[in-house]
PDB file of C-alpha atoms in Angstrom:
ATOM      1  CA  MET A   1     -13.508  13.473 -21.818  1.00 47.00           C
ATOM      2  CA  SER A   2     -11.686  13.370 -24.859  1.00 51.00           C
ATOM      3  CA  GLY A   3     -12.271  10.758 -27.508  1.00 52.00           C
ATOM      4  CA  ALA A   4      -8.765   9.445 -26.884  1.00 57.00           C
ATOM      5  CA  LEU A   5      -9.199   9.390 -23.054  1.00 61.00           C
ATOM      6  CA  GLY A   6     -11.830   6.482 -23.298  1.00 69.00           C
ATOM      7  CA  PRO A   7      -9.822   3.921 -25.055  1.00 76.00           C
ATOM      8  CA  PHE A   8      -6.433   4.853 -22.650  1.00 72.00           C
ATOM      9  CA  LEU A   9      -8.429   4.253 -19.511  1.00 76.00           C
ATOM     10  CA  LEU A  10     -10.412   0.807 -21.208  1.00 82.00           C
ATOM     11  CA  LYS A  11      -6.587  -0.070 -21.848  1.00 84.00           C
ATOM     12  CA  ARG A  12      -5.581   0.437 -18.234  1.00 81.00           C
ATOM     13  CA  LEU A  13      -8.526  -1.617 -16.991  1.00 84.00           C
ATOM     14  CA  ALA A  14      -8.373  -4.277 -18.963  1.00 88.00           C
ATOM     15  CA  LEU A  15      -4.649  -4.664 -18.016  1.00 87.00           C
ATOM     16  CA  SER A  16      -5.614  -4.577 -14.682  1.00 85.00           C
ATOM     17  CA  LEU A  17      -7.990  -7.051 -14.895  1.00 87.00           C
ATOM     18  CA  LEU A  18      -5.338  -9.350 -16.416  1.00 90.00           C
ATOM     19  CA  THR A  19      -3.032  -8.364 -13.961  1.00 88.00           C
ATOM     20  CA  LEU A  20      -5.327  -9.716 -11.135  1.00 87.00           C
ATOM     21  CA  TRP A  21      -5.993 -13.208 -12.881  1.00 90.00           C
ATOM     22  CA  LEU A  22      -2.164 -13.380 -13.017  1.00 91.00           C
ATOM     23  CA  LEU A  23      -1.721 -12.597  -9.748  1.00 89.00           C
ATOM     24  CA  SER A  24      -4.149 -14.717  -8.570  1.00 88.00           C
ATOM     25  CA  VAL A  25      -2.746 -17.726 -10.479  1.00 90.00           C
ATOM     26  CA  VAL A  26       0.793 -17.022  -8.818  1.00 89.00           C
ATOM     27  CA  VAL A  27      -0.616 -17.000  -5.297  1.00 86.00           C
ATOM     28  CA  PHE A  28      -2.834 -19.957  -5.386  1.00 86.00           C
ATOM     29  CA  PHE A  29      -0.196 -22.109  -7.280  1.00 84.00           C
ATOM     30  CA  GLY A  30       2.634 -20.534  -4.949  1.00 83.00           C
ATOM     31  CA  CYS A  31       0.393 -21.366  -2.316  1.00 79.00           C
ATOM     32  CA  GLN A  32       0.069 -25.073  -2.960  1.00 76.00           C
ATOM     33  CA  VAL A  33       4.130 -25.824  -3.363  1.00 75.00           C
ATOM     34  CA  LEU A  34       4.370 -24.964   0.324  1.00 71.00           C
ATOM     35  CA  PRO A  35       5.402 -27.760   2.487  1.00 68.00           C
ATOM     36  CA  GLY A  36       2.770 -29.400   4.846  1.00 67.00           C
ATOM     37  CA  ASP A  37      -0.904 -29.637   4.463  1.00 70.00           C
ATOM     38  CA  PRO A  38      -3.750 -28.215   5.999  1.00 73.00           C
ATOM     39  CA  ALA A  39      -5.172 -31.443   7.924  1.00 75.00           C
ATOM     40  CA  ARG A  40      -1.878 -31.985   9.239  1.00 73.00           C
ATOM     41  CA  ALA A  41      -1.608 -28.556  10.656  1.00 70.00           C
ATOM     42  CA  ILE A  42      -5.116 -28.722  12.188  1.00 74.00           C
ATOM     43  CA  LEU A  43      -4.260 -32.222  13.742  1.00 74.00           C
ATOM     44  CA  GLY A  44      -1.204 -31.501  14.399  1.00 71.00           C
ATOM     45  CA  PRO A  45       2.392 -33.294  14.013  1.00 72.00           C
ATOM     46  CA  LEU A  46       1.644 -36.604  16.015  1.00 73.00           C
ATOM     47  CA  ALA A  47      -1.655 -37.262  14.184  1.00 75.00           C
ATOM     48  CA  ASP A  48      -2.823 -40.736  12.485  1.00 79.00           C
ATOM     49  CA  PRO A  49      -2.141 -40.402   8.620  1.00 80.00           C
ATOM     50  CA  ARG A  50      -5.386 -42.124   7.933  1.00 84.00           C
ATOM     51  CA  ALA A  51      -7.040 -39.477  10.427  1.00 84.00           C
ATOM     52  CA  VAL A  52      -5.258 -36.666   7.916  1.00 79.00           C
ATOM     53  CA  ALA A  53      -6.102 -38.112   4.400  1.00 82.00           C
ATOM     54  CA  ALA A  54      -9.900 -38.206   5.602  1.00 84.00           C
ATOM     55  CA  LEU A  55      -9.592 -34.471   6.713  1.00 79.00           C
ATOM     56  CA  ASN A  56      -7.633 -33.114   3.292  1.00 76.00           C
ATOM     57  CA  GLU A  57     -10.561 -35.265   1.734  1.00 78.00           C
ATOM     58  CA  LYS A  58     -13.444 -33.554   3.919  1.00 77.00           C
ATOM     59  CA  LEU A  59     -11.801 -29.885   3.463  1.00 72.00           C
ATOM     60  CA  GLY A  60     -11.215 -30.959  -0.426  1.00 73.00           C
ATOM     61  CA  SER A  61      -7.590 -30.405  -0.209  1.00 73.00           C
ATOM     62  CA  ASP A  62      -6.739 -33.566  -1.938  1.00 74.00           C
ATOM     63  CA  ARG A  63      -8.481 -32.646  -5.330  1.00 79.00           C
ATOM     64  CA  PRO A  64      -6.374 -31.902  -8.262  1.00 82.00           C
ATOM     65  CA  PRO A  65      -4.927 -28.160  -7.950  1.00 82.00           C
ATOM     66  CA  VAL A  66      -6.753 -26.842 -11.054  1.00 86.00           C
ATOM     67  CA  GLU A  67     -10.112 -28.146 -10.007  1.00 84.00           C
ATOM     68  CA  ILE A  68      -8.855 -26.522  -6.548  1.00 83.00           C
ATOM     69  CA  TYR A  69      -8.083 -23.321  -8.428  1.00 87.00           C
ATOM     70  CA  LEU A  70     -10.994 -23.165 -10.847  1.00 87.00           C
ATOM     71  CA  SER A  71     -13.389 -23.598  -7.718  1.00 86.00           C
ATOM     72  CA  TRP A  72     -11.622 -20.982  -5.323  1.00 84.00           C
ATOM     73  CA  MET A  73     -11.798 -18.760  -8.429  1.00 87.00           C
ATOM     74  CA  GLY A  74     -15.631 -19.303  -9.010  1.00 86.00           C
ATOM     75  CA  GLY A  75     -16.069 -18.495  -5.231  1.00 85.00           C
ATOM     76  CA  LEU A  76     -14.193 -15.121  -5.434  1.00 85.00           C
ATOM     77  CA  ILE A  77     -16.629 -14.164  -8.750  1.00 85.00           C
ATOM     78  CA  THR A  78     -19.395 -14.381  -6.154  1.00 84.00           C
ATOM     79  CA  GLY A  79     -17.843 -13.251  -3.219  1.00 81.00           C
ATOM     80  CA  ASP A  80     -16.920 -16.168  -1.204  1.00 84.00           C
ATOM     81  CA  MET A  81     -13.526 -16.363  -0.574  1.00 85.00           C
ATOM     82  CA  GLY A  82     -13.422 -20.030   1.149  1.00 82.00           C
ATOM     83  CA  GLN A  83     -13.475 -21.350   4.479  1.00 83.00           C
ATOM     84  CA  SER A  84     -10.388 -20.879   7.039  1.00 85.00           C
ATOM     85  CA  TYR A  85      -8.576 -24.296   7.852  1.00 78.00           C
ATOM     86  CA  ALA A  86      -7.400 -22.690  11.360  1.00 77.00           C
ATOM     87  CA  TYR A  87     -10.764 -20.831  12.686  1.00 81.00           C
ATOM     88  CA  ARG A  88     -13.343 -23.640  10.732  1.00 80.00           C
ATOM     89  CA  SER A  89     -15.409 -20.051   9.788  1.00 87.00           C
ATOM     90  CA  PRO A  90     -15.552 -18.202   6.635  1.00 89.00           C
ATOM     91  CA  VAL A  91     -12.650 -16.064   5.309  1.00 91.00           C
ATOM     92  CA  ALA A  92     -14.209 -12.865   4.450  1.00 89.00           C
ATOM     93  CA  PRO A  93     -14.858 -11.364   7.780  1.00 91.00           C
ATOM     94  CA  PHE A  94     -11.400 -11.657   8.855  1.00 92.00           C
ATOM     95  CA  ILE A  95     -10.366 -10.296   6.029  1.00 92.00           C
ATOM     96  CA  GLY A  96     -12.633  -7.423   5.854  1.00 91.00           C
ATOM     97  CA  SER A  97     -11.774  -6.448   9.551  1.00 90.00           C
ATOM     98  CA  ALA A  98      -8.095  -6.890   8.693  1.00 90.00           C
ATOM     99  CA  LEU A  99      -8.501  -4.626   5.646  1.00 89.00           C
ATOM    100  CA  VAL A 100     -10.605  -1.982   7.577  1.00 90.00           C
ATOM    101  CA  ASN A 101      -7.352  -1.907  10.117  1.00 89.00           C
ATOM    102  CA  SER A 102      -4.974  -1.168   7.759  1.00 88.00           C
ATOM    103  CA  LEU A 103      -6.692   1.095   5.753  1.00 89.00           C
ATOM    104  CA  LYS A 104      -6.796   3.368   8.910  1.00 89.00           C
ATOM    105  CA  LEU A 105      -3.532   2.816   9.590  1.00 89.00           C
ATOM    106  CA  ALA A 106      -2.209   3.833   5.750  1.00 88.00           C
ATOM    107  CA  ALA A 107      -4.838   6.566   5.906  1.00 90.00           C
ATOM    108  CA  THR A 108      -2.733   7.906   9.002  1.00 91.00           C
ATOM    109  CA  VAL A 109       0.748   7.292   7.026  1.00 90.00           C
ATOM    110  CA  PHE A 110      -0.767   9.268   4.000  1.00 91.00           C
ATOM    111  CA  ALA A 111      -2.321  11.901   5.816  1.00 92.00           C
ATOM    112  CA  ILE A 112       1.169  13.085   7.330  1.00 92.00           C
ATOM    113  CA  VAL A 113       3.697  12.078   5.110  1.00 92.00           C
ATOM    114  CA  VAL A 114       1.964  13.395   1.948  1.00 92.00           C
ATOM    115  CA  PRO A 115       1.472  16.924   2.881  1.00 94.00           C
ATOM    116  CA  LEU A 116       5.002  16.894   4.430  1.00 94.00           C
ATOM    117  CA  GLY A 117       6.738  15.009   1.511  1.00 93.00           C
ATOM    118  CA  ILE A 118       5.340  17.538  -1.223  1.00 92.00           C
ATOM    119  CA  GLY A 119       5.910  20.536   0.937  1.00 92.00           C
ATOM    120  CA  ALA A 120       9.594  19.490   1.389  1.00 93.00           C
ATOM    121  CA  GLY A 121       9.887  19.072  -2.353  1.00 93.00           C
ATOM    122  CA  VAL A 122       8.486  21.985  -3.234  1.00 92.00           C
ATOM    123  CA  LEU A 123      10.492  24.349  -1.033  1.00 93.00           C
ATOM    124  CA  ALA A 124      13.734  22.383  -2.102  1.00 92.00           C
ATOM    125  CA  ALA A 125      13.069  22.727  -5.901  1.00 91.00           C
ATOM    126  CA  LEU A 126      12.171  26.463  -5.310  1.00 90.00           C
ATOM    127  CA  ARG A 127      15.579  26.574  -3.378  1.00 91.00           C
ATOM    128  CA  ALA A 128      17.772  24.306  -5.532  1.00 87.00           C
ATOM    129  CA  GLY A 129      21.289  24.101  -4.920  1.00 86.00           C
ATOM    130  CA  ARG A 130      20.643  26.157  -1.594  1.00 91.00           C
ATOM    131  CA  PRO A 131      21.615  24.791   1.907  1.00 92.00           C
ATOM    132  CA  ILE A 132      17.769  24.060   2.822  1.00 93.00           C
ATOM    133  CA  ASP A 133      17.962  21.788  -0.759  1.00 91.00           C
ATOM    134  CA  ARG A 134      20.821  19.844   0.548  1.00 92.00           C
ATOM    135  CA  LEU A 135      19.269  19.424   4.178  1.00 93.00           C
ATOM    136  CA  ILE A 136      16.226  18.012   2.628  1.00 91.00           C
ATOM    137  CA  SER A 137      17.825  15.942  -0.143  1.00 90.00           C
ATOM    138  CA  VAL A 138      20.388  14.553   2.355  1.00 92.00           C
ATOM    139  CA  ALA A 139      17.530  14.038   5.129  1.00 90.00           C
ATOM    140  CA  GLY A 140      15.228  12.337   2.858  1.00 88.00           C
ATOM    141  CA  LEU A 141      17.522   9.668   1.380  1.00 88.00           C
ATOM    142  CA  SER A 142      19.150   9.191   5.210  1.00 89.00           C
ATOM    143  CA  LEU A 143      15.630   8.588   6.723  1.00 88.00           C
ATOM    144  CA  THR A 144      14.457   6.031   3.598  1.00 85.00           C
ATOM    145  CA  VAL A 145      17.262   3.629   4.556  1.00 86.00           C
ATOM    146  CA  ILE A 146      16.578   3.288   7.906  1.00 86.00           C
ATOM    147  CA  PRO A 147      15.009  -0.244   8.817  1.00 84.00           C
ATOM    148  CA  GLU A 148      11.625   0.131   9.742  1.00 83.00           C
ATOM    149  CA  PHE A 149      12.192  -2.274  12.492  1.00 83.00           C
ATOM    150  CA  VAL A 150      15.098  -0.177  14.064  1.00 88.00           C
ATOM    151  CA  SER A 151      12.727   3.244  13.922  1.00 87.00           C
ATOM    152  CA  SER A 152       9.901   1.637  15.285  1.00 87.00           C
ATOM    153  CA  ILE A 153      12.439   0.599  18.296  1.00 88.00           C
ATOM    154  CA  ALA A 154      13.287   4.020  18.991  1.00 90.00           C
ATOM    155  CA  LEU A 155      10.338   5.625  18.256  1.00 91.00           C
ATOM    156  CA  ILE A 156       8.746   3.049  21.171  1.00 90.00           C
ATOM    157  CA  LEU A 157      11.552   4.399  23.638  1.00 91.00           C
ATOM    158  CA  VAL A 158      11.415   8.233  23.098  1.00 91.00           C
ATOM    159  CA  PHE A 159       7.500   8.373  22.939  1.00 90.00           C
ATOM    160  CA  ALA A 160       5.926   5.771  24.774  1.00 87.00           C
ATOM    161  CA  VAL A 161       8.460   4.793  27.244  1.00 89.00           C
ATOM    162  CA  LEU A 162      10.409   7.962  28.207  1.00 89.00           C
ATOM    163  CA  LEU A 163       7.850  10.743  27.161  1.00 87.00           C
ATOM    164  CA  ARG A 164       4.815   8.440  27.523  1.00 86.00           C
ATOM    165  CA  TRP A 165       2.819  11.079  25.189  1.00 89.00           C
ATOM    166  CA  LEU A 166       1.901   8.043  22.528  1.00 87.00           C
ATOM    167  CA  PRO A 167       0.604   4.621  23.759  1.00 87.00           C
ATOM    168  CA  LEU A 168       2.630   1.640  23.422  1.00 81.00           C
ATOM    169  CA  SER A 169       0.173  -0.705  21.765  1.00 79.00           C
ATOM    170  CA  ALA A 170      -1.691   0.245  17.988  1.00 81.00           C
ATOM    171  CA  THR A 171      -4.663  -1.438  19.596  1.00 80.00           C
ATOM    172  CA  TRP A 172      -7.196   0.925  20.996  1.00 84.00           C
ATOM    173  CA  PRO A 173      -9.929  -0.148  23.563  1.00 81.00           C
ATOM    174  CA  ALA A 174     -13.234  -1.654  22.266  1.00 80.00           C
ATOM    175  CA  GLY A 175     -15.707   1.480  21.590  1.00 79.00           C
ATOM    176  CA  SER A 176     -13.534   3.814  21.314  1.00 81.00           C
ATOM    177  CA  GLY A 177     -13.785   7.372  19.192  1.00 85.00           C
ATOM    178  CA  PRO A 178     -11.974   8.698  16.316  1.00 86.00           C
ATOM    179  CA  LEU A 179      -9.553  10.875  18.545  1.00 88.00           C
ATOM    180  CA  VAL A 180      -8.560   7.572  20.801  1.00 87.00           C
ATOM    181  CA  GLN A 181      -8.027   5.394  17.394  1.00 87.00           C
ATOM    182  CA  LEU A 182      -5.532   8.631  15.885  1.00 89.00           C
ATOM    183  CA  GLN A 183      -3.943   8.534  19.216  1.00 89.00           C
ATOM    184  CA  HIS A 184      -3.011   4.906  19.293  1.00 90.00           C
ATOM    185  CA  LEU A 185      -2.207   5.192  15.342  1.00 90.00           C
ATOM    186  CA  ILE A 186       0.132   7.936  15.324  1.00 91.00           C
ATOM    187  CA  LEU A 187       3.210   6.059  16.523  1.00 91.00           C
ATOM    188  CA  PRO A 188       2.710   2.800  14.350  1.00 90.00           C
ATOM    189  CA  ALA A 189       2.394   5.233  11.405  1.00 90.00           C
ATOM    190  CA  LEU A 190       5.510   7.438  12.246  1.00 91.00           C
ATOM    191  CA  PRO A 191       8.403   4.749  10.711  1.00 90.00           C
ATOM    192  CA  LEU A 192       6.215   4.406   7.848  1.00 88.00           C
ATOM    193  CA  VAL A 193       6.287   8.155   7.331  1.00 90.00           C
ATOM    194  CA  ILE A 194      10.080   8.069   8.079  1.00 90.00           C
ATOM    195  CA  VAL A 195      10.338   5.681   5.312  1.00 87.00           C
ATOM    196  CA  LEU A 196       7.797   7.132   2.509  1.00 89.00           C
ATOM    197  CA  PHE A 197       9.011  10.908   3.354  1.00 92.00           C
ATOM    198  CA  GLY A 198      12.148  10.890   0.937  1.00 89.00           C
ATOM    199  CA  TYR A 199      10.278   8.854  -1.899  1.00 89.00           C
ATOM    200  CA  ILE A 200       7.761  11.808  -2.150  1.00 91.00           C
ATOM    201  CA  ALA A 201      10.267  14.756  -1.572  1.00 91.00           C
ATOM    202  CA  ARG A 202      12.736  13.512  -4.110  1.00 91.00           C
ATOM    203  CA  MET A 203      10.088  12.703  -6.646  1.00 91.00           C
ATOM    204  CA  THR A 204       8.101  16.083  -6.027  1.00 92.00           C
ATOM    205  CA  ARG A 205      11.653  17.923  -5.825  1.00 92.00           C
ATOM    206  CA  ALA A 206      12.564  16.302  -9.235  1.00 90.00           C
ATOM    207  CA  GLY A 207       9.038  17.066 -11.058  1.00 89.00           C
ATOM    208  CA  MET A 208       9.465  20.736  -9.605  1.00 91.00           C
ATOM    209  CA  VAL A 209      12.794  21.300 -11.051  1.00 90.00           C
ATOM    210  CA  GLU A 210      12.033  20.124 -14.443  1.00 89.00           C
ATOM    211  CA  ALA A 211       8.500  22.096 -14.171  1.00 88.00           C
ATOM    212  CA  LEU A 212      10.139  24.781 -13.606  1.00 87.00           C
ATOM    213  CA  SER A 213      12.683  25.141 -16.684  1.00 87.00           C
ATOM    214  CA  ALA A 214      10.107  23.978 -18.780  1.00 85.00           C
ATOM    215  CA  ASP A 215       8.743  26.046 -21.795  1.00 85.00           C
ATOM    216  CA  TYR A 216       5.206  26.565 -20.561  1.00 83.00           C
ATOM    217  CA  THR A 217       6.547  27.772 -16.950  1.00 85.00           C
ATOM    218  CA  ARG A 218       8.577  30.479 -18.777  1.00 85.00           C
ATOM    219  CA  THR A 219       5.910  31.520 -21.037  1.00 86.00           C
ATOM    220  CA  ALA A 220       3.075  32.252 -18.383  1.00 85.00           C
ATOM    221  CA  ILE A 221       6.293  34.264 -16.524  1.00 85.00           C
ATOM    222  CA  LEU A 222       6.398  36.162 -19.662  1.00 83.00           C
ATOM    223  CA  LYS A 223       3.275  36.850 -20.183  1.00 85.00           C
ATOM    224  CA  GLY A 224       2.981  38.601 -16.998  1.00 83.00           C
ATOM    225  CA  LEU A 225       0.875  36.195 -14.703  1.00 83.00           C
ATOM    226  CA  PRO A 226       1.519  36.015 -10.882  1.00 86.00           C
ATOM    227  CA  TRP A 227       4.081  33.671  -9.795  1.00 86.00           C
ATOM    228  CA  ARG A 228       1.657  32.461  -7.063  1.00 84.00           C
ATOM    229  CA  THR A 229      -0.505  31.771 -10.696  1.00 85.00           C
ATOM    230  CA  VAL A 230       2.241  30.160 -12.115  1.00 85.00           C
ATOM    231  CA  LEU A 231       3.201  27.654  -9.568  1.00 85.00           C
ATOM    232  CA  SER A 232      -0.634  26.239  -8.966  1.00 81.00           C
ATOM    233  CA  ARG A 233      -1.501  26.403 -12.547  1.00 82.00           C
ATOM    234  CA  HIS A 234       0.893  26.016 -14.424  1.00 80.00           C
ATOM    235  CA  VAL A 235       4.258  24.243 -12.447  1.00 86.00           C
ATOM    236  CA  LEU A 236       2.699  22.087  -9.687  1.00 85.00           C
ATOM    237  CA  ARG A 237       0.026  20.585 -12.104  1.00 80.00           C
ATOM    238  CA  ASN A 238       2.686  19.128 -14.187  1.00 81.00           C
ATOM    239  CA  ALA A 239       5.405  18.617 -11.504  1.00 84.00           C
ATOM    240  CA  LEU A 240       3.342  16.268  -9.560  1.00 84.00           C
ATOM    241  CA  LEU A 241       2.053  13.865 -11.981  1.00 81.00           C
ATOM    242  CA  PRO A 242       5.248  11.568 -11.346  1.00 82.00           C
ATOM    243  CA  THR A 243       4.445  12.196  -7.831  1.00 86.00           C
ATOM    244  CA  ILE A 244       0.870  10.750  -7.714  1.00 83.00           C
ATOM    245  CA  THR A 245       2.210   7.884  -9.410  1.00 80.00           C
ATOM    246  CA  VAL A 246       4.706   6.883  -6.570  1.00 83.00           C
ATOM    247  CA  ILE A 247       2.249   7.719  -3.558  1.00 85.00           C
ATOM    248  CA  ALA A 248      -0.142   5.327  -5.156  1.00 80.00           C
ATOM    249  CA  ALA A 249       2.504   2.558  -5.562  1.00 76.00           C
ATOM    250  CA  GLN A 250       3.462   3.275  -1.772  1.00 80.00           C
ATOM    251  CA  MET A 251      -0.230   3.042  -0.940  1.00 79.00           C
ATOM    252  CA  GLY A 252      -0.169  -0.252  -2.063  1.00 71.00           C
ATOM    253  CA  TYR A 253       2.980  -1.208   0.104  1.00 72.00           C
ATOM    254  CA  ALA A 254       1.738   0.732   3.180  1.00 73.00           C
ATOM    255  CA  LEU A 255      -1.318  -1.880   3.282  1.00 73.00           C
ATOM    256  CA  GLY A 256       0.205  -5.161   3.053  1.00 60.00           C
ATOM    257  CA  GLY A 257       3.857  -4.529   3.660  1.00 59.00           C
ATOM    258  CA  LEU A 258       4.080  -3.787   7.402  1.00 73.00           C
ATOM    259  CA  VAL A 259       4.133  -7.111   9.134  1.00 77.00           C
ATOM    260  CA  VAL A 260       7.046  -5.708  11.191  1.00 79.00           C
ATOM    261  CA  VAL A 261       5.554  -2.730  12.276  1.00 84.00           C
ATOM    262  CA  GLU A 262       1.993  -4.471  12.750  1.00 83.00           C
ATOM    263  CA  SER A 263       3.855  -7.390  14.612  1.00 80.00           C
ATOM    264  CA  LEU A 264       5.657  -4.671  16.810  1.00 82.00           C
ATOM    265  CA  PHE A 265       2.565  -2.712  17.545  1.00 85.00           C
ATOM    266  CA  ARG A 266       0.580  -5.408  18.473  1.00 82.00           C
ATOM    267  CA  TYR A 267      -1.857  -4.256  15.377  1.00 86.00           C
ATOM    268  CA  GLN A 268      -4.574  -6.553  13.402  1.00 86.00           C
ATOM    269  CA  GLY A 269      -3.439  -5.782   9.981  1.00 86.00           C
ATOM    270  CA  ILE A 270      -3.532  -7.546   6.509  1.00 88.00           C
ATOM    271  CA  GLY A 271       0.142  -7.732   6.916  1.00 84.00           C
ATOM    272  CA  SER A 272       0.250  -9.501  10.193  1.00 85.00           C
ATOM    273  CA  LEU A 273      -3.478 -11.283   9.125  1.00 88.00           C
ATOM    274  CA  VAL A 274      -1.002 -13.097   6.207  1.00 87.00           C
ATOM    275  CA  LEU A 275       1.713 -13.499   8.187  1.00 85.00           C
ATOM    276  CA  GLY A 276      -0.755 -15.799  10.680  1.00 86.00           C
ATOM    277  CA  ALA A 277      -2.367 -17.559   7.835  1.00 86.00           C
ATOM    278  CA  ALA A 278       1.250 -18.857   6.260  1.00 83.00           C
ATOM    279  CA  ARG A 279       2.638 -19.929  10.011  1.00 82.00           C
ATOM    280  CA  ALA A 280      -0.750 -21.953  10.404  1.00 79.00           C
ATOM    281  CA  LYS A 281      -1.297 -23.266   6.671  1.00 77.00           C
ATOM    282  CA  ASP A 282      -4.505 -21.701   6.437  1.00 83.00           C
ATOM    283  CA  PHE A 283      -3.862 -21.491   2.425  1.00 82.00           C
ATOM    284  CA  ALA A 284      -7.642 -19.882   2.401  1.00 85.00           C
ATOM    285  CA  MET A 285      -6.973 -17.291   4.008  1.00 89.00           C
ATOM    286  CA  LEU A 286      -3.650 -16.843   2.619  1.00 88.00           C
ATOM    287  CA  GLN A 287      -4.805 -16.646  -0.313  1.00 87.00           C
ATOM    288  CA  ALA A 288      -7.309 -14.364   0.050  1.00 89.00           C
ATOM    289  CA  GLY A 289      -5.319 -11.991   2.079  1.00 89.00           C
ATOM    290  CA  ILE A 290      -2.352 -11.828  -0.197  1.00 87.00           C
ATOM    291  CA  LEU A 291      -4.837 -11.580  -3.474  1.00 88.00           C
ATOM    292  CA  THR A 292      -6.924  -8.836  -1.460  1.00 89.00           C
ATOM    293  CA  VAL A 293      -3.495  -6.877  -1.022  1.00 86.00           C
ATOM    294  CA  GLY A 294      -2.514  -7.237  -4.761  1.00 85.00           C
ATOM    295  CA  ALA A 295      -5.966  -5.948  -5.621  1.00 87.00           C
ATOM    296  CA  PHE A 296      -5.592  -2.901  -3.695  1.00 86.00           C
ATOM    297  CA  PHE A 297      -2.529  -2.141  -5.283  1.00 84.00           C
ATOM    298  CA  VAL A 298      -3.855  -2.377  -8.698  1.00 85.00           C
ATOM    299  CA  VAL A 299      -6.793  -0.679  -7.624  1.00 85.00           C
ATOM    300  CA  THR A 300      -4.855   2.235  -6.243  1.00 84.00           C
ATOM    301  CA  THR A 301      -2.273   2.377  -9.259  1.00 82.00           C
ATOM    302  CA  LEU A 302      -5.224   2.242 -11.760  1.00 82.00           C
ATOM    303  CA  LEU A 303      -6.729   5.449  -9.845  1.00 82.00           C
ATOM    304  CA  ALA A 304      -3.368   6.664  -9.973  1.00 79.00           C
ATOM    305  CA  ASP A 305      -3.793   6.385 -14.092  1.00 78.00           C
ATOM    306  CA  ILE A 306      -6.638   8.208 -14.345  1.00 79.00           C
ATOM    307  CA  VAL A 307      -5.776  11.293 -12.233  1.00 78.00           C
ATOM    308  CA  THR A 308      -2.757  11.602 -14.358  1.00 76.00           C
ATOM    309  CA  THR A 309      -4.412  11.120 -17.689  1.00 75.00           C
ATOM    310  CA  LEU A 310      -6.986  13.664 -16.703  1.00 75.00           C
ATOM    311  CA  LEU A 311      -4.257  16.535 -15.359  1.00 69.00           C
ATOM    312  CA  ASP A 312      -2.261  15.645 -18.295  1.00 67.00           C
ATOM    313  CA  PRO A 313      -3.394  17.470 -21.311  1.00 56.00           C
ATOM    314  CA  ARG A 314      -1.093  15.600 -23.749  1.00 61.00           C
ATOM    315  CA  LEU A 315      -3.338  12.553 -23.000  1.00 55.00           C
ATOM    316  CA  ARG A 316      -6.105  14.107 -23.388  1.00 52.00           C
ATOM    317  CA  THR A 317      -5.447  15.259 -26.241  1.00 53.00           C
ATOM    318  CA  GLY A 318      -3.989  11.961 -27.243  1.00 51.00           C
ATOM    319  CA  GLY A 319      -0.623  12.458 -27.288  1.00 49.00           C
ATOM    320  CA  ARG A 320       1.969  10.407 -26.225  1.00 47.00           C
ATOM    321  CA  ARG A 321       3.652  10.496 -22.935  1.00 42.00           C
TER     322      ARG A 321
END
C-alpha cells in the first residue's frame, strides 16, 4: 500500500462509522414517533389503561427517549439488541436467522445478475451503435422499470404453475441440502435479476465506452499488445470501477428492500421481519432490523471503496479522482 492509501481508507472508515451513528439516531427516534406503544400492542386495544401503564413501566418504554437511546446503544456495543416485545425473547437470534436467509437470496441474485450484466455491458460497448447494442440497452432499460410484484406474479404463473419447473415457495423443507435450497431460491431471485440487470449492464457499457476511447488504451494498442491483453489489463480494469460501486449499492437494496418479493414467496428474510415488527409495534425488533440493513449497506460500500482504491492507480499514487 502506498502512503496515500492508508489515510484515504481511514477517512472512509471514519465516514462509515459516522454514517452508522447517524443512522442509529434516525432509526431510534423515527420509531419513537410512530403511533401506538409496545404495551398496547401486546395487551390489545381493549386492555385496561392501568395494565398498559404497568407493562410500559416493566418494559422500560415509559422512560425518557434519550435515556432509552443511550441504553439501547450501550446494548448494541456489547452485542445485545434488546428484547422483542412481541416474542418476549432476545432480538439477536431472529435478526441472525433472517439475515442468513436474506444473504442466501442476495448471493443467488448476484451470482446470476453480475456475470449477465457485466457480460451484456461489455458486449454492448464492443458493438456500440450496432443492433446488439441497441437491443441490450433497450431491454435493460425496459426491464428496470417493471415493478417487482408484476414480474414476480408473472414468473410464478409461468415457472411454478404452468411449467412446474420451480417450487412456488422460497421456504425449503427442514434439513434440505444446498442444491434443494438453491432450487427454492431461483424463482424469488429472478424478479431481482430483472430489475438489477439493466443498472449493471448500462453502467458497465458506459465505463467500457469511456475506457476504450482513453489515452492509455490507445497507447497499449500502439505498443502492439494483443487485443485480449489490452481488454483484460487496461480496459476492464478501469471500466469496472464504477460498476463495483453500483453493485455494492444494489447489494444493500437486495438485502433489505425485498419486502414484496419475500411476502409473495413466503420467505423469512430481513425485509419481511422488519415489516412484521412494524405491524406489531415491536420497536426493538424494528430498530435492530433496520440498523442491520443499514450496517450491511455501509459495509458493502466501504468494501467497494477499498476495492476501487486498490484498482485505481490514481488513488494509489495519491491523485484525485
